[in-house]
PDB file with one MODEL, atoms N, CA, C and O in Angstrom:
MODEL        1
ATOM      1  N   UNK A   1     331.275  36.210 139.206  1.00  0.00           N
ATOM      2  CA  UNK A   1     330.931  34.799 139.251  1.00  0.00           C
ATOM      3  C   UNK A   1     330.016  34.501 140.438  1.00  0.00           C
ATOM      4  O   UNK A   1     329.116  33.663 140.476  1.00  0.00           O
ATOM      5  N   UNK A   2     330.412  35.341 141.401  1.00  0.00           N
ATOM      6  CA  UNK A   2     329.578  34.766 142.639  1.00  0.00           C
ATOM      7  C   UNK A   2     327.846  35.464 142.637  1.00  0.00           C
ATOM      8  O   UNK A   2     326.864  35.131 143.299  1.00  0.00           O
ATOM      9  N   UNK A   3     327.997  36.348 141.775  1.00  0.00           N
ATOM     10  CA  UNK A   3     326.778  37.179 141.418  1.00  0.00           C
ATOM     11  C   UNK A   3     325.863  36.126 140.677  1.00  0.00           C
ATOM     12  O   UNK A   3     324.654  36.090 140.906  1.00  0.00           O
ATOM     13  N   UNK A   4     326.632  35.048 139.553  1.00  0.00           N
ATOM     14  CA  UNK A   4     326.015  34.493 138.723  1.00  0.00           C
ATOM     15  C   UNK A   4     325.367  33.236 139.339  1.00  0.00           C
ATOM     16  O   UNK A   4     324.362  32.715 138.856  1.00  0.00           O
ATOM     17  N   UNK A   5     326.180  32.657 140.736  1.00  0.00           N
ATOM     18  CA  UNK A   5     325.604  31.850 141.563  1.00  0.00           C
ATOM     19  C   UNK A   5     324.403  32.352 142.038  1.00  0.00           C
ATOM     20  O   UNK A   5     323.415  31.794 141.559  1.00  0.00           O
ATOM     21  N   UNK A   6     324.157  33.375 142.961  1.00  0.00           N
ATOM     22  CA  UNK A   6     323.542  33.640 143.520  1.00  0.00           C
ATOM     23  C   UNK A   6     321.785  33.461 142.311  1.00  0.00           C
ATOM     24  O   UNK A   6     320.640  33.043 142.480  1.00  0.00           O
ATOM     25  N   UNK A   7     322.478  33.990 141.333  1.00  0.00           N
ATOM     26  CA  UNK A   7     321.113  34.135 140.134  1.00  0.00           C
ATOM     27  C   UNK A   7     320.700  33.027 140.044  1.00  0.00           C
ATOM     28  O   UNK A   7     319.522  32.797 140.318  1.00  0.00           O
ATOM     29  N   UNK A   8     321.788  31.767 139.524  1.00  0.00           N
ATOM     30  CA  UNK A   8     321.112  30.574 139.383  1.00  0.00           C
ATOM     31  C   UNK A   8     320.403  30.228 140.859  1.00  0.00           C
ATOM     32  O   UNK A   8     319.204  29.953 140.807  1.00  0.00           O
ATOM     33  N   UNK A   9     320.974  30.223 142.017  1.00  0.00           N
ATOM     34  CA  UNK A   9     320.475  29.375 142.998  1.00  0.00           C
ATOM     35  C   UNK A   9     318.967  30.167 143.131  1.00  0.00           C
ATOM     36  O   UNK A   9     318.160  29.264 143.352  1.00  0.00           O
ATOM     37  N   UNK A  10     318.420  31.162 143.100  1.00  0.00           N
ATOM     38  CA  UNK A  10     317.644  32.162 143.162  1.00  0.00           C
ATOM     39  C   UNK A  10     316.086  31.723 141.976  1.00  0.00           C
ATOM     40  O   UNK A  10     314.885  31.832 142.226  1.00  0.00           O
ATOM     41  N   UNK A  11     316.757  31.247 140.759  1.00  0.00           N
ATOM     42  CA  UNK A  11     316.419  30.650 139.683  1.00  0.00           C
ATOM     43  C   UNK A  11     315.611  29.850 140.259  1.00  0.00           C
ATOM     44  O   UNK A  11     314.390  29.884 140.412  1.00  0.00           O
ATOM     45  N   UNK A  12     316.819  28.746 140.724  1.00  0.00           N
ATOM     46  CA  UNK A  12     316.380  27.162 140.915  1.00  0.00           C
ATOM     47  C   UNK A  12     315.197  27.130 142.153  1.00  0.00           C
ATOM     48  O   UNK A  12     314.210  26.405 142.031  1.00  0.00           O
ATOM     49  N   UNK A  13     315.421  28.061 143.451  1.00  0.00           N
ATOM     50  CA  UNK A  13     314.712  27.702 143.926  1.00  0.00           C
ATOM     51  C   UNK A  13     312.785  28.272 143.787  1.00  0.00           C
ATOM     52  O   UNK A  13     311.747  27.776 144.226  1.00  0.00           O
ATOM     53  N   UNK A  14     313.078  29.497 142.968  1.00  0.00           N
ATOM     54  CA  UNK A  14     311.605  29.529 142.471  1.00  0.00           C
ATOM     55  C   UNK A  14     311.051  28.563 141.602  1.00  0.00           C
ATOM     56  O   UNK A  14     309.826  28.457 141.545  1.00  0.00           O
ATOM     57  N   UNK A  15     311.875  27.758 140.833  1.00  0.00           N
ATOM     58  CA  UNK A  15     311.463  26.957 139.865  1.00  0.00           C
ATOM     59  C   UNK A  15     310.941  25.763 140.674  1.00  0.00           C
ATOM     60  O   UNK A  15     309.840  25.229 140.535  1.00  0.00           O
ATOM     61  N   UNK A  16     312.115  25.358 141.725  1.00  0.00           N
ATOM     62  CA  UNK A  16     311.650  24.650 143.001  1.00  0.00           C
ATOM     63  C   UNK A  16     310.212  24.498 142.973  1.00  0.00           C
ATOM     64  O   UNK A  16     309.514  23.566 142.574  1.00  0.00           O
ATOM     65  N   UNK A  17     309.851  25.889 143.606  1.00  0.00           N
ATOM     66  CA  UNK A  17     308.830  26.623 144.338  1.00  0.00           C
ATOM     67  C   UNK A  17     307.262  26.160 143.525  1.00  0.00           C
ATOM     68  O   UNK A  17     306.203  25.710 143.964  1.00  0.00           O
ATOM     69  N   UNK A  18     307.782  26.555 142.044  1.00  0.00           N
ATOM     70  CA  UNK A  18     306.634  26.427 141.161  1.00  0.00           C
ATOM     71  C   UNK A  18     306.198  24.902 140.433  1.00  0.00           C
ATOM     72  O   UNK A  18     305.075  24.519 140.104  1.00  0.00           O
ATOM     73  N   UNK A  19     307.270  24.331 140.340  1.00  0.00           N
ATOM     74  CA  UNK A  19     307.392  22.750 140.654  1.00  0.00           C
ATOM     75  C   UNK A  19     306.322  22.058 141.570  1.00  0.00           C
ATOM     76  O   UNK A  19     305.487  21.229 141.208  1.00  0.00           O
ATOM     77  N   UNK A  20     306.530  22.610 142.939  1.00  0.00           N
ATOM     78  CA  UNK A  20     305.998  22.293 143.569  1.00  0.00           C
ATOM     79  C   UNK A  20     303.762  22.740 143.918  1.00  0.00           C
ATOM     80  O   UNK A  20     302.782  22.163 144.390  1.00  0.00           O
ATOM     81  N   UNK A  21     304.130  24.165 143.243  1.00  0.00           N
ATOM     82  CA  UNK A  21     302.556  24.243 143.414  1.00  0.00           C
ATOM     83  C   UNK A  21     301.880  23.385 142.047  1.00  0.00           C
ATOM     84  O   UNK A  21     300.821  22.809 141.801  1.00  0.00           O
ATOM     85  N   UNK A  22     302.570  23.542 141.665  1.00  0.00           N
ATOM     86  CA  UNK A  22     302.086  22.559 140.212  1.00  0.00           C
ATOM     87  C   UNK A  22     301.623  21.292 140.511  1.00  0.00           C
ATOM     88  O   UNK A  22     300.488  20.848 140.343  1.00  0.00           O
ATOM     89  N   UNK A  23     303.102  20.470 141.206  1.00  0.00           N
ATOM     90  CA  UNK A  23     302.136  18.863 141.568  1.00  0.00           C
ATOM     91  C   UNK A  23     301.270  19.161 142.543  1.00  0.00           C
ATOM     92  O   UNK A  23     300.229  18.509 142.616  1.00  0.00           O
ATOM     93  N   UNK A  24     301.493  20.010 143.297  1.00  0.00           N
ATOM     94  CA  UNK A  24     300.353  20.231 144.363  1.00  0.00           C
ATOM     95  C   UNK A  24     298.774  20.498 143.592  1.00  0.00           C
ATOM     96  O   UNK A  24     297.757  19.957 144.025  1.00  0.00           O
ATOM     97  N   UNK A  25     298.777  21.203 142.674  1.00  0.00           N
ATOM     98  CA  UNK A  25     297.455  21.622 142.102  1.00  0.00           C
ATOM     99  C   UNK A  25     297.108  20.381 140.642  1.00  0.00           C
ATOM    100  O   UNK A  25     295.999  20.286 140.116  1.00  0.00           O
ATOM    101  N   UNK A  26     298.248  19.613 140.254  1.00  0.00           N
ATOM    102  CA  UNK A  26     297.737  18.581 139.459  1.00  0.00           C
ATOM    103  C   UNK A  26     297.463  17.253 140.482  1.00  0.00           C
ATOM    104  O   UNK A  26     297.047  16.256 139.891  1.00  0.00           O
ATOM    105  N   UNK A  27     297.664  17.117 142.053  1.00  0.00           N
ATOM    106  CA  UNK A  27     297.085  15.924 142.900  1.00  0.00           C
ATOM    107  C   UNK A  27     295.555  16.085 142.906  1.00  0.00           C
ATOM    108  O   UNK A  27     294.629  15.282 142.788  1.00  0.00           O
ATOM    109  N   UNK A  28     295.656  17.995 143.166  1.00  0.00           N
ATOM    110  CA  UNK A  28     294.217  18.021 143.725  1.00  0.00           C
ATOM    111  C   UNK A  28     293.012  18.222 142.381  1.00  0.00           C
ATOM    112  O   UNK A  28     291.788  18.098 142.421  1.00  0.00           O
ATOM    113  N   UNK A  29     293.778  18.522 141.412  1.00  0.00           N
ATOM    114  CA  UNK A  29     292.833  18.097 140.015  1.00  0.00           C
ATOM    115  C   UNK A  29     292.373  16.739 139.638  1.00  0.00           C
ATOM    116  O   UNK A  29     291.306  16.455 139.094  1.00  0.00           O
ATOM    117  N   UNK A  30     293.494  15.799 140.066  1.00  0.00           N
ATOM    118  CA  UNK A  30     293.046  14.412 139.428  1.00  0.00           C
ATOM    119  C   UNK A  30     291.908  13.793 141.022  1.00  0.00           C
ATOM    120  O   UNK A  30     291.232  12.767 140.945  1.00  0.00           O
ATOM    121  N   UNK A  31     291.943  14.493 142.034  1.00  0.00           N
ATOM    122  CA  UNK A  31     291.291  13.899 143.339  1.00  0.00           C
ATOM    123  C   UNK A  31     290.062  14.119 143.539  1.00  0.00           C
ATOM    124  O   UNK A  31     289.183  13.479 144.116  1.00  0.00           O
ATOM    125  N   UNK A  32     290.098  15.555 142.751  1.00  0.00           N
ATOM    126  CA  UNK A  32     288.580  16.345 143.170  1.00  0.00           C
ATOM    127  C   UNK A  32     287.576  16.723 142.140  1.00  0.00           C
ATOM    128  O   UNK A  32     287.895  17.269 141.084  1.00  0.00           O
ATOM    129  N   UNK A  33     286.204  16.382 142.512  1.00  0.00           N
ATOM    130  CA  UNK A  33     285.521  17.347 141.463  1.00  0.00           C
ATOM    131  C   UNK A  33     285.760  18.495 141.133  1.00  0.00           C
ATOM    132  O   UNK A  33     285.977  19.351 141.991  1.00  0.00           O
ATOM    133  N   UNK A  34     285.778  18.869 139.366  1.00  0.00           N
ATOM    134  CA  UNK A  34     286.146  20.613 139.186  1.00  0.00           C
ATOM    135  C   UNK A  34     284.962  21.319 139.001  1.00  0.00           C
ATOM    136  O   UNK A  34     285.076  22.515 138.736  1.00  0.00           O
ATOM    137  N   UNK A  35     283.639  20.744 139.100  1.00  0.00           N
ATOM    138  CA  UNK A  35     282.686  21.553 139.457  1.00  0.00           C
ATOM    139  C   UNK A  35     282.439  21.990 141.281  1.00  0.00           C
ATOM    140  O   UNK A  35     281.954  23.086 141.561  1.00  0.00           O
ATOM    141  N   UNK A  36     282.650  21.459 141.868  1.00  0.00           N
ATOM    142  CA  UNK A  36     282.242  21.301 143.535  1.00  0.00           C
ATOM    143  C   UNK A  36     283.480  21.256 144.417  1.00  0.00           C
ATOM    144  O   UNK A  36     283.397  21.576 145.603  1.00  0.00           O
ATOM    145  N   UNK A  37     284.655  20.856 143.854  1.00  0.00           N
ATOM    146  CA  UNK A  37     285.714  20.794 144.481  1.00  0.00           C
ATOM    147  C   UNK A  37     285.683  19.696 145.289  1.00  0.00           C
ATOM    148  O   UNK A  37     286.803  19.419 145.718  1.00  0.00           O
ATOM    149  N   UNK A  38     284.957  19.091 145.592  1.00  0.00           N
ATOM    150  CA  UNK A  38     284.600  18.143 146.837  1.00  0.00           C
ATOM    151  C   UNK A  38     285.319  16.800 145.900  1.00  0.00           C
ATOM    152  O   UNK A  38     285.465  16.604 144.694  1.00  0.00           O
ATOM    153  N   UNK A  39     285.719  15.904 147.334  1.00  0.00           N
ATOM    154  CA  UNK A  39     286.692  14.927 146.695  1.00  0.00           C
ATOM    155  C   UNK A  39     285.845  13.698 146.015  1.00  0.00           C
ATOM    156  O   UNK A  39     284.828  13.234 146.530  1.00  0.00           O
ATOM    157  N   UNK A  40     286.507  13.165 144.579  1.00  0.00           N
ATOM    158  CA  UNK A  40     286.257  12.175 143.632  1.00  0.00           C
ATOM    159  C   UNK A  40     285.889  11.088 144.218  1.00  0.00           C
ATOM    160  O   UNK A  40     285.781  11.026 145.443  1.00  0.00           O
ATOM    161  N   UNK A  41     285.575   9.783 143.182  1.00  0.00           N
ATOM    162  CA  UNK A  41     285.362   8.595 143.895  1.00  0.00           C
ATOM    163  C   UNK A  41     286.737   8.150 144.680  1.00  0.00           C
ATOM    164  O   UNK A  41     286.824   7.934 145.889  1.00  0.00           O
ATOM    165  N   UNK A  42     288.079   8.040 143.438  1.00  0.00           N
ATOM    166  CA  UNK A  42     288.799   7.341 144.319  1.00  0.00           C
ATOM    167  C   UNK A  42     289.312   7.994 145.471  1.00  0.00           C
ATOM    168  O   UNK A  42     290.120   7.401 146.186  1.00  0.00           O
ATOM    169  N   UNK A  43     288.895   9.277 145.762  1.00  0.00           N
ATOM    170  CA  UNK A  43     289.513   9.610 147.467  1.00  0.00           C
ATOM    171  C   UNK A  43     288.712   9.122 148.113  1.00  0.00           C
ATOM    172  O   UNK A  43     289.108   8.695 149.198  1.00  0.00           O
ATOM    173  N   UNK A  44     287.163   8.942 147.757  1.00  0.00           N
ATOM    174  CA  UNK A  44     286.194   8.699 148.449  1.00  0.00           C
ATOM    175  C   UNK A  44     286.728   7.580 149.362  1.00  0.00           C
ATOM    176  O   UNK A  44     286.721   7.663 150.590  1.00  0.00           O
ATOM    177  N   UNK A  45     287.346   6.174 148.432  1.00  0.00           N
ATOM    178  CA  UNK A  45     287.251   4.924 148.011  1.00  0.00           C
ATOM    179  C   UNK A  45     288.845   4.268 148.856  1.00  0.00           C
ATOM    180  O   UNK A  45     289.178   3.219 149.409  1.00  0.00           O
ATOM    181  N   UNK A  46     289.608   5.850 148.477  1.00  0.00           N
ATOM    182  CA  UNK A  46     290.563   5.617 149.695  1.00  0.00           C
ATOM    183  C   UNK A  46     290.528   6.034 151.393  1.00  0.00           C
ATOM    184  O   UNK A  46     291.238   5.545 152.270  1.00  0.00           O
ATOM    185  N   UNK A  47     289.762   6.800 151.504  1.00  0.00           N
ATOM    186  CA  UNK A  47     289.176   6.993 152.739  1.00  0.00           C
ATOM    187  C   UNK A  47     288.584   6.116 153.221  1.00  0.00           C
ATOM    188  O   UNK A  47     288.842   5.743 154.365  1.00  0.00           O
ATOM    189  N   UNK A  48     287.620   5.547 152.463  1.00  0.00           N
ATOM    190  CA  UNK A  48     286.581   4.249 153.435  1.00  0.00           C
ATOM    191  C   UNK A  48     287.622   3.148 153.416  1.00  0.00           C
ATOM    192  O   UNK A  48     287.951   2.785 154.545  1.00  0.00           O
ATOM    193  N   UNK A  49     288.093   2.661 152.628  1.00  0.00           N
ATOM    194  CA  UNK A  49     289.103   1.677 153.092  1.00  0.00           C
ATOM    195  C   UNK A  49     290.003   1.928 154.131  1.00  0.00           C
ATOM    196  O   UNK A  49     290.035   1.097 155.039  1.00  0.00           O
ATOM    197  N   UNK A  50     290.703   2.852 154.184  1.00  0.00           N
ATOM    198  CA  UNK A  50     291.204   3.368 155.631  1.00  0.00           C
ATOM    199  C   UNK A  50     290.546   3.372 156.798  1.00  0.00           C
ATOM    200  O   UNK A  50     290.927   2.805 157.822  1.00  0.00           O
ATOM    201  N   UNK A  51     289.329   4.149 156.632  1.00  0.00           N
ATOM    202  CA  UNK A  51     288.601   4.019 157.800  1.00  0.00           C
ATOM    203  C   UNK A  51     288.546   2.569 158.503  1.00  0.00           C
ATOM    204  O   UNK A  51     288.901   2.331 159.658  1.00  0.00           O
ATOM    205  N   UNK A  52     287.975   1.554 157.473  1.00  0.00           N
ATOM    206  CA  UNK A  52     287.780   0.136 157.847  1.00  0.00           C
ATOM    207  C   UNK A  52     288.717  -0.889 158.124  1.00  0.00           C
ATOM    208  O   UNK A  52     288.576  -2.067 158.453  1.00  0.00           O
ATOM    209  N   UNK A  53     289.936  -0.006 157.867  1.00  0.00           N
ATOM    210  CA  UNK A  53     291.145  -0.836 158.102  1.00  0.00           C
ATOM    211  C   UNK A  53     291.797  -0.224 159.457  1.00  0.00           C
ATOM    212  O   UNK A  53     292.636  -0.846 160.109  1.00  0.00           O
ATOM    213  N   UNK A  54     291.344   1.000 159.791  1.00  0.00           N
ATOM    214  CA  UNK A  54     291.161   1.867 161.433  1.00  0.00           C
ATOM    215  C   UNK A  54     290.223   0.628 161.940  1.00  0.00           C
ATOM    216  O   UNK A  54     290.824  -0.205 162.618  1.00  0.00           O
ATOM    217  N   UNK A  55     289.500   0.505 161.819  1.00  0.00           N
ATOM    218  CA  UNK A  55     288.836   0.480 162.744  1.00  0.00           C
ATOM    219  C   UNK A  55     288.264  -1.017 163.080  1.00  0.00           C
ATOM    220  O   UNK A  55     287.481  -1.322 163.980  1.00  0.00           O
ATOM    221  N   UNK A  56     289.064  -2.124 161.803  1.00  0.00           N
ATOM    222  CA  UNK A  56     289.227  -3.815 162.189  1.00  0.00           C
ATOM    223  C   UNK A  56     290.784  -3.519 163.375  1.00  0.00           C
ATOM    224  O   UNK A  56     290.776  -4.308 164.319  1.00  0.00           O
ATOM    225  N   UNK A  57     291.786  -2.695 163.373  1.00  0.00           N
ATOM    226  CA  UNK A  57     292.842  -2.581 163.731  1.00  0.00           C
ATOM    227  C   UNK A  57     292.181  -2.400 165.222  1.00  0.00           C
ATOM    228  O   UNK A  57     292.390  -3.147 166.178  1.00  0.00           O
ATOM    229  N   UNK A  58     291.080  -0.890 165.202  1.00  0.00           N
ATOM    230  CA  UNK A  58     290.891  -0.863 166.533  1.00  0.00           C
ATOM    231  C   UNK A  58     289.539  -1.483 167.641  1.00  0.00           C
ATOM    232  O   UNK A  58     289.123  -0.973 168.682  1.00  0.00           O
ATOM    233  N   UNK A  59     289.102  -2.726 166.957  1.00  0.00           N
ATOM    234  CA  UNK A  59     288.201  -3.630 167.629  1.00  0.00           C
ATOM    235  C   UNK A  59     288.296  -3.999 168.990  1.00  0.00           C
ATOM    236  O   UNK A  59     287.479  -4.779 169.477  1.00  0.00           O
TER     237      UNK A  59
ENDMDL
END
């Protein structure tokens, strides 16, 4: 039984693991161009708004 733990927990956390590169690689699909890699409008679009909201903050 304790063998069969070990399998599941072993399981779960690669599944974890792959879970995780997954949303990681479907953020950076919906963010970035897939010809150039370089980031889309709306990162663009969230960056400059940040910036300008830096930098009314730091007047």
């Amino acid at each position: 039984m304790e063998e069969n733990l070990k399998e599941t927990a072993t399981r779960l956390k690669i599944d974890n693991d792959q879970l995780k590169l997954l949303g990681d690689s479907l953020h950076h699909q919906a963010n970035h161009d897939p010809l150039r890699g370089l980031p889309n409008r709306k990162q663009f679009y969230e960056g400059l708004s940040q910036a300008i909201e830096w930098a009314n903050v730091n007047e």
